XYZ file of N, CA and C in Angstrom:
549
model
N 11.870 34.012 5.898
C 11.757 33.491 4.554
C 10.374 33.846 4.030
N 10.288 34.295 2.775
C 9.014 34.642 2.169
C 8.190 33.382 1.949
N 6.821 33.508 1.918
C 5.980 32.328 1.752
C 6.350 31.489 0.525
N 6.646 32.131 -0.605
C 7.000 31.360 -1.799
C 8.315 30.629 -1.577
N 9.257 31.258 -0.908
C 10.544 30.623 -0.623
C 10.374 29.402 0.273
N 9.478 29.501 1.249
C 9.201 28.377 2.131
C 8.603 27.216 1.332
N 7.647 27.521 0.469
C 7.021 26.478 -0.359
C 8.053 25.843 -1.278
N 8.909 26.650 -1.878
C 9.942 26.113 -2.770
C 10.919 25.225 -1.994
N 11.281 25.646 -0.795
C 12.196 24.838 0.019
C 11.556 23.516 0.410
N 10.271 23.549 0.789
C 9.572 22.308 1.120
C 9.462 21.398 -0.095
N 9.180 21.972 -1.243
C 9.082 21.177 -2.469
C 10.414 20.525 -2.799
N 11.479 21.275 -2.695
C 12.810 20.723 -2.986
C 13.157 19.607 -2.013
N 12.842 19.800 -0.738
C 13.128 18.763 0.263
C 12.319 17.503 -0.022
N 11.049 17.671 -0.368
C 10.201 16.508 -0.658
C 10.688 15.763 -1.888
N 11.060 16.499 -2.925
C 11.543 15.847 -4.142
C 12.859 15.128 -3.906
N 13.753 15.718 -3.131
C 15.026 15.047 -2.874
C 14.810 13.805 -2.027
N 13.848 13.847 -1.115
C 13.548 12.661 -0.302
C 13.000 11.541 -1.163
N 12.198 11.901 -2.161
C 11.625 10.887 -3.044
C 12.679 10.234 -3.913
N 13.659 10.976 -4.354
C 14.629 10.428 -5.289
C 15.790 9.733 -4.606
N 15.991 9.931 -3.299
C 17.136 9.332 -2.643
C 16.890 7.883 -2.229
N 15.673 7.450 -2.213
C 15.332 6.083 -1.823
C 15.624 5.136 -2.984
N 16.396 4.058 -2.759
C 16.693 3.134 -3.865
C 15.469 2.350 -4.307
N 15.512 1.872 -5.540
C 14.462 1.002 -6.068
C 14.896 -0.437 -5.861
N 14.034 -1.247 -5.260
C 14.316 -2.661 -5.056
C 13.407 -3.520 -5.940
N 13.007 -2.962 -7.065
C 12.168 -3.696 -8.009
C 12.614 -3.298 -9.414
N 13.143 -4.258 -10.149
C 13.682 -3.966 -11.480
C 12.592 -3.841 -12.543
N 11.487 -4.538 -12.357
C 10.418 -4.501 -13.355
C 9.772 -3.125 -13.382
N 9.509 -2.650 -14.574
C 8.907 -1.320 -14.707
C 7.396 -1.372 -14.890
N 6.853 -2.556 -15.172
C 5.402 -2.669 -15.265
C 4.833 -2.739 -13.849
N 3.685 -2.151 -13.669
C 3.069 -2.122 -12.343
C 2.685 -3.538 -11.912
N 2.940 -3.878 -10.657
C 2.558 -5.199 -10.173
C 1.049 -5.273 -9.944
N 0.487 -6.467 -10.014
C -0.941 -6.579 -9.687
C -1.146 -6.435 -8.185
N -2.285 -5.904 -7.830
C -2.682 -5.838 -6.428
C -3.712 -6.935 -6.188
N -4.117 -7.093 -4.949
C -5.199 -8.029 -4.679
C -6.452 -7.495 -5.359
N -7.390 -8.367 -5.728
C -8.557 -7.885 -6.478
C -9.523 -7.026 -5.669
N -9.667 -7.310 -4.374
C -10.659 -6.588 -3.577
C -10.235 -6.549 -2.119
N -10.434 -5.403 -1.464
C -10.142 -5.254 -0.039
C -11.382 -4.698 0.645
N -11.810 -5.363 1.700
C -12.888 -4.876 2.551
C -12.250 -3.922 3.561
N -12.428 -2.632 3.348
C -11.751 -1.644 4.187
C -12.206 -1.683 5.643
N -13.415 -2.138 5.904
C -13.869 -2.282 7.295
C -13.064 -3.378 7.998
N -12.809 -4.486 7.304
C -12.000 -5.566 7.880
C -10.529 -5.163 7.969
N -10.079 -4.354 7.028
C -8.684 -3.919 6.989
C -8.379 -2.911 8.104
N -9.386 -2.156 8.498
C -9.204 -1.138 9.541
C -8.720 -1.776 10.832
N -8.065 -0.956 11.638
C -7.578 -1.426 12.927
C -6.069 -1.370 13.004
N -5.521 -2.053 13.994
C -4.098 -2.001 14.292
C -3.338 -3.109 13.574
N -2.210 -2.736 12.969
C -1.290 -3.663 12.314
C 0.108 -3.445 12.899
N 0.844 -4.541 13.068
C 2.230 -4.487 13.532
C 3.146 -4.666 12.338
N 4.160 -3.845 12.262
C 5.136 -3.973 11.187
C 6.053 -5.158 11.500
N 6.104 -6.104 10.571
C 6.958 -7.284 10.724
C 8.298 -7.062 10.025
N 8.246 -6.471 8.833
C 9.471 -6.208 8.063
C 9.236 -5.018 7.156
N 10.347 -4.382 6.744
C 10.252 -3.213 5.865
C 11.538 -3.063 5.070
N 11.417 -2.367 3.935
C 12.608 -1.901 3.244
C 13.186 -0.761 4.082
N 14.509 -0.619 4.098
C 15.089 0.517 4.822
C 14.605 1.837 4.211
N 14.294 2.781 5.069
C 13.879 4.103 4.598
C 14.227 5.132 5.663
N 14.366 6.357 5.247
C 14.789 7.422 6.149
C 13.802 7.753 7.241
N 12.520 7.712 6.948
C 11.552 8.141 7.950
C 11.321 7.098 9.037
N 11.816 5.873 8.854
C 11.711 4.858 9.902
C 13.085 4.452 10.444
N 14.077 5.263 10.193
C 15.423 4.950 10.682
C 15.400 4.820 12.202
N 15.992 3.739 12.690
C 16.123 3.498 14.126
C 14.775 3.325 14.821
N 13.761 2.823 14.088
C 12.443 2.605 14.674
C 12.258 1.148 15.076
N 11.643 0.938 16.218
C 11.244 -0.383 16.694
C 9.804 -0.283 17.173
N 9.175 -1.429 17.388
C 7.801 -1.406 17.885
C 6.874 -0.615 16.980
N 7.054 -0.739 15.679
C 6.297 0.064 14.712
C 4.902 -0.516 14.506
N 3.912 0.371 14.531
C 2.539 -0.019 14.233
C 1.923 0.957 13.249
N 0.877 0.483 12.583
C 0.065 1.323 11.701
C -1.388 1.058 12.061
N -2.136 2.130 12.212
C -3.548 1.990 12.545
C -4.378 2.739 11.516
N -5.417 2.070 11.030
C -6.264 2.623 9.981
C -7.698 2.705 10.490
N -8.355 3.838 10.200
C -9.738 4.024 10.623
C -10.508 4.753 9.528
N -11.640 4.186 9.088
C -12.457 4.864 8.072
C -12.980 6.198 8.600
N -13.094 7.155 7.689
C -13.626 8.471 8.029
C -14.974 8.660 7.347
N -15.731 9.613 7.820
C -17.045 9.900 7.240
C -16.963 10.396 5.802
N -15.820 11.006 5.427
C -15.684 11.540 4.081
C -15.196 10.496 3.068
N -15.120 9.226 3.482
C -14.689 8.168 2.580
C -13.185 7.919 2.594
N -12.452 8.787 3.228
C -11.003 8.594 3.340
C -10.691 7.758 4.573
N -9.412 7.524 4.812
C -8.981 6.679 5.910
C -7.946 7.439 6.728
N -8.138 7.493 8.031
C -7.139 8.067 8.922
C -6.025 7.043 9.105
N -4.784 7.511 9.034
C -3.617 6.648 9.198
C -2.787 7.201 10.358
N -2.482 6.326 11.308
C -1.618 6.724 12.422
C -0.483 5.705 12.503
N 0.720 6.156 12.183
C 1.909 5.308 12.263
C 2.679 5.682 13.525
N 3.060 4.666 14.280
C 3.778 4.872 15.531
C 5.095 4.105 15.505
N 6.145 4.747 15.971
C 7.469 4.147 16.053
C 8.045 4.490 17.417
N 8.818 3.566 17.943
C 9.566 3.819 19.172
C 11.026 3.979 18.763
N 11.592 5.135 18.996
C 12.964 5.424 18.573
C 13.971 4.648 19.417
N 14.826 3.909 18.729
C 15.916 3.208 19.384
C 15.607 1.819 19.885
N 14.443 1.641 20.503
C 14.057 0.333 21.032
C 12.554 0.338 21.266
N 12.006 -0.841 21.558
C 10.561 -0.917 21.783
C 10.121 -0.126 23.015
N 11.068 0.223 23.876
C 10.760 1.037 25.051
C 11.163 2.500 24.863
N 11.641 2.832 23.665
C 12.132 4.172 23.395
C 11.020 5.197 23.238
N 11.411 6.457 23.085
C 10.431 7.533 22.909
C 9.551 7.293 21.685
N 8.295 7.667 21.814
C 7.315 7.439 20.756
C 7.332 8.578 19.747
N 7.323 8.204 18.488
C 7.202 9.153 17.380
C 5.941 8.757 16.609
N 5.034 9.700 16.407
C 3.768 9.418 15.743
C 3.666 10.252 14.472
N 3.248 9.612 13.391
C 2.979 10.304 12.125
C 1.511 10.094 11.794
N 0.805 11.191 11.614
C -0.627 11.129 11.291
C -0.807 11.494 9.825
N -1.637 10.710 9.163
C -1.873 10.961 7.752
C -3.281 10.595 7.351
N -3.485 10.650 6.049
C -4.783 10.313 5.478
C -4.548 9.509 4.203
N -5.449 8.591 3.940
C -5.371 7.797 2.714
C -6.673 7.956 1.937
N -6.544 7.846 0.620
C -7.733 7.848 -0.241
C -7.592 6.701 -1.229
N -8.715 6.094 -1.543
C -8.731 4.965 -2.467
C -8.686 5.479 -3.893
N -7.859 4.853 -4.702
C -7.820 5.177 -6.125
C -9.018 4.493 -6.801
N -9.645 5.180 -7.725
C -10.839 4.644 -8.386
C -10.541 3.333 -9.105
N -11.530 2.490 -9.145
C -11.502 1.217 -9.871
C -10.311 0.348 -9.473
N -10.003 0.323 -8.181
C -8.878 -0.487 -7.716
C -9.327 -1.595 -6.772
N -10.624 -1.725 -6.542
C -11.102 -2.717 -5.584
C -10.628 -2.415 -4.173
N -10.339 -1.157 -3.907
C -9.825 -0.682 -2.615
C -8.410 -1.168 -2.331
N -7.704 -1.674 -3.327
C -6.360 -2.220 -3.118
C -5.255 -1.228 -3.461
N -5.597 -0.141 -4.123
C -4.610 0.893 -4.445
C -5.050 2.179 -3.774
N -4.186 2.646 -2.884
C -4.493 3.863 -2.160
C -3.365 4.859 -2.340
N -3.677 6.090 -2.058
C -2.693 7.167 -1.971
C -2.694 7.626 -0.520
N -1.506 7.781 0.049
C -1.361 8.173 1.448
C -0.548 9.454 1.524
N -0.944 10.316 2.455
C -0.230 11.581 2.625
C -0.067 11.879 4.103
N 1.176 12.223 4.468
C 1.491 12.606 5.844
C 1.856 14.081 5.941
N 1.839 14.777 4.827
C 2.167 16.204 4.793
C 0.911 17.021 5.099
N 1.085 18.308 5.416
C -0.084 19.166 5.652
C -1.010 19.196 4.430
N -2.266 19.461 4.663
C -3.266 19.425 3.587
C -2.970 20.410 2.461
N -2.259 21.490 2.761
C -1.984 22.483 1.720
C -0.844 22.055 0.795
N -0.164 20.951 1.084
C 0.897 20.451 0.199
C 0.251 19.478 -0.784
N 0.097 19.876 -2.041
C -0.697 19.073 -2.981
C 0.010 17.847 -3.561
N 1.325 17.802 -3.582
C 2.050 16.774 -4.329
C 2.620 15.677 -3.448
N 2.228 15.586 -2.221
C 2.883 14.690 -1.269
C 2.193 13.332 -1.114
N 1.332 12.964 -2.050
C 0.649 11.679 -1.969
C 1.581 10.564 -2.429
N 1.653 9.478 -1.653
C 2.472 8.327 -2.016
C 1.606 7.103 -2.247
N 2.109 6.198 -3.070
C 1.373 4.974 -3.367
C 1.409 4.006 -2.189
N 0.283 3.410 -1.906
C 0.127 2.374 -0.881
C -0.711 1.293 -1.544
N -0.032 0.291 -2.084
C -0.714 -0.765 -2.818
C -0.719 -2.041 -1.988
N -1.870 -2.672 -1.900
C -2.006 -3.935 -1.179
C -1.721 -5.052 -2.186
N -0.547 -5.645 -2.043
C -0.021 -6.602 -3.016
C -0.363 -8.047 -2.675
N -0.537 -8.326 -1.415
C -0.947 -9.654 -0.936
C -1.678 -9.450 0.376
N -2.768 -10.167 0.547
C -3.549 -10.074 1.780
C -3.999 -11.481 2.146
N -3.650 -11.914 3.342
C -4.115 -13.222 3.797
C -5.642 -13.213 3.824
N -6.227 -14.345 3.505
C -7.682 -14.444 3.400
C -8.395 -14.015 4.683
N -7.769 -14.290 5.830
C -8.383 -13.926 7.114
C -7.956 -12.531 7.609
N -7.287 -11.765 6.741
C -6.840 -10.404 7.061
C -5.868 -10.392 8.245
N -5.063 -11.445 8.374
C -4.107 -11.524 9.474
C -2.736 -10.974 9.105
N -2.436 -10.871 7.818
C -1.139 -10.359 7.364
C -1.295 -9.785 5.968
N -0.408 -8.843 5.641
C -0.519 -8.137 4.365
C 0.872 -7.741 3.878
N 1.005 -7.680 2.568
C 2.196 -7.143 1.903
C 1.773 -5.855 1.227
N 2.424 -4.757 1.584
C 2.073 -3.438 1.071
C 3.320 -2.785 0.501
N 3.163 -2.074 -0.599
C 4.310 -1.373 -1.147
C 3.908 -0.356 -2.185
N 4.920 0.200 -2.812
C 4.676 1.090 -3.943
C 5.098 0.328 -5.203
N 4.522 0.659 -6.344
C 4.797 -0.120 -7.551
C 6.231 -0.022 -8.048
N 6.952 1.027 -7.702
C 8.316 1.199 -8.180
C 9.367 0.438 -7.399
N 9.033 -0.016 -6.206
C 9.977 -0.787 -5.413
C 10.807 0.019 -4.440
N 10.402 1.242 -4.155
C 11.114 2.041 -3.151
C 10.701 1.629 -1.733
N 9.461 1.219 -1.581
C 8.919 0.906 -0.262
C 8.213 -0.442 -0.300
N 8.374 -1.199 0.784
C 7.693 -2.480 0.930
C 7.602 -2.790 2.421
N 6.427 -3.238 2.839
C 6.208 -3.600 4.240
C 5.458 -4.915 4.320
N 5.757 -5.670 5.341
C 4.942 -6.817 5.731
C 4.357 -6.451 7.079
N 3.036 -6.480 7.175
C 2.317 -6.127 8.393
C 1.486 -7.317 8.849
N 1.229 -7.399 10.139
C 0.405 -8.473 10.684
C -0.422 -7.945 11.847
N -1.471 -8.661 12.170
C -2.347 -8.272 13.278
C -1.719 -8.562 14.635
N -0.749 -9.451 14.661
C -0.038 -9.801 15.895
C 1.405 -9.308 15.789
N 2.104 -9.234 16.906
C 3.483 -8.754 16.913
C 4.451 -9.698 16.214
N 4.074 -10.935 16.088
C 4.912 -11.912 15.401
C 4.105 -12.565 14.294
N 4.821 -13.119 13.349
C 4.193 -13.801 12.214
C 4.867 -15.155 12.085
N 4.066 -16.210 11.941
C 4.659 -17.539 11.864
C 5.550 -17.645 10.626
N 6.552 -18.486 10.725
C 7.584 -18.605 9.683
C 6.999 -18.987 8.329
N 6.007 -19.875 8.304
C 5.422 -20.297 7.020
C 4.735 -19.134 6.312
N 3.984 -18.347 7.069
C 3.292 -17.192 6.466
C 4.302 -16.161 5.996
N 5.319 -15.898 6.796
C 6.348 -14.940 6.405
C 7.053 -15.402 5.128
N 7.393 -16.664 5.052
C 8.042 -17.214 3.860
C 7.137 -17.080 2.641
N 5.849 -17.388 2.808
C 4.885 -17.282 1.701
C 4.742 -15.836 1.215
N 4.698 -14.894 2.153
C 4.543 -13.488 1.759
C 5.812 -12.988 1.064
N 6.961 -13.366 1.573
C 8.214 -12.990 0.904
C 8.288 -13.597 -0.490
N 7.837 -14.838 -0.637
C 7.836 -15.484 -1.957
C 6.919 -14.719 -2.910
N 5.782 -14.264 -2.411
C 4.865 -13.483 -3.252
C 5.523 -12.174 -3.673
N 6.219 -11.531 -2.751
C 6.941 -10.300 -3.085
C 7.937 -10.576 -4.208
N 8.675 -11.667 -4.107
C 9.626 -12.037 -5.144
C 8.947 -12.287 -6.483
N 7.796 -12.968 -6.463
C 7.033 -13.214 -7.697
C 6.627 -11.902 -8.364
N 6.382 -10.885 -7.556
C 5.963 -9.575 -8.071
C 7.151 -8.708 -8.486
N 8.368 -9.250 -8.342
C 9.561 -8.532 -8.786
C 10.266 -7.724 -7.708
N 9.816 -7.813 -6.474
C 10.450 -7.073 -5.381
C 11.611 -7.897 -4.826
N 12.735 -7.248 -4.578
C 13.848 -7.915 -3.910
C 13.436 -8.159 -2.456
N 13.757 -9.331 -1.938
C 13.408 -9.605 -0.543
C 14.611 -9.504 0.394
N 15.819 -9.580 -0.149
C 17.016 -9.485 0.700
C 17.089 -8.163 1.487
N 16.671 -7.027 0.911
C 16.773 -5.775 1.678
C 15.761 -5.653 2.817
N 14.758 -6.540 2.886
C 13.769 -6.435 3.962
C 14.453 -6.561 5.317
N 14.140 -5.626 6.192
C 14.664 -5.625 7.560
C 13.541 -6.047 8.501
N 13.825 -6.983 9.373
C 12.839 -7.404 10.368
C 12.709 -6.299 11.424
N 11.489 -6.035 11.830
C 11.206 -5.001 12.817
C 11.170 -5.614 14.215
N 11.885 -5.000 15.125
C 11.879 -5.442 16.519
C 10.552 -5.026 17.149
N 9.752 -6.025 17.528
C 8.479 -5.754 18.194
C 8.537 -6.086 19.682
N 9.721 -6.478 20.163
C 9.885 -6.749 21.593
C 9.425 -8.103 22.019
């Protein structure tokens, strides 16, 4: 395949992947994010507690996300999934995030595609963050993606209920959230 044909095929695949994901948020106005995020406190390991169904995490258990600041001001992102079960084969996705200007570090763009793919940045908005940085609600403003993450493998029922209620207040459907098996 010629280089242009390869680029066109990758572009078509990326665009079709973006459009096939359902929207679970009816509101078209952008939701508010938290006012400020201390990225040093946010860095580290997070366990996925719940997520909207999506193709790239199909059949994933034991999902984690790890964030580390880089010298260039960006953030290294390492997402890990165990296929089939928490003891299943490991699948790792490495990416990079950049903070959107004037967002208080709460609106980021994340990319898992090679650096030469210019259009593959996705929204990563911090919609709710526990004061002690123990749990977070993250999603995109359109409602295609939503995650609840925590510093521990489990999240107490009251905190989970509160975070889901916040998601609902922001216009996100909570019924489609799937609980992640952390073992």
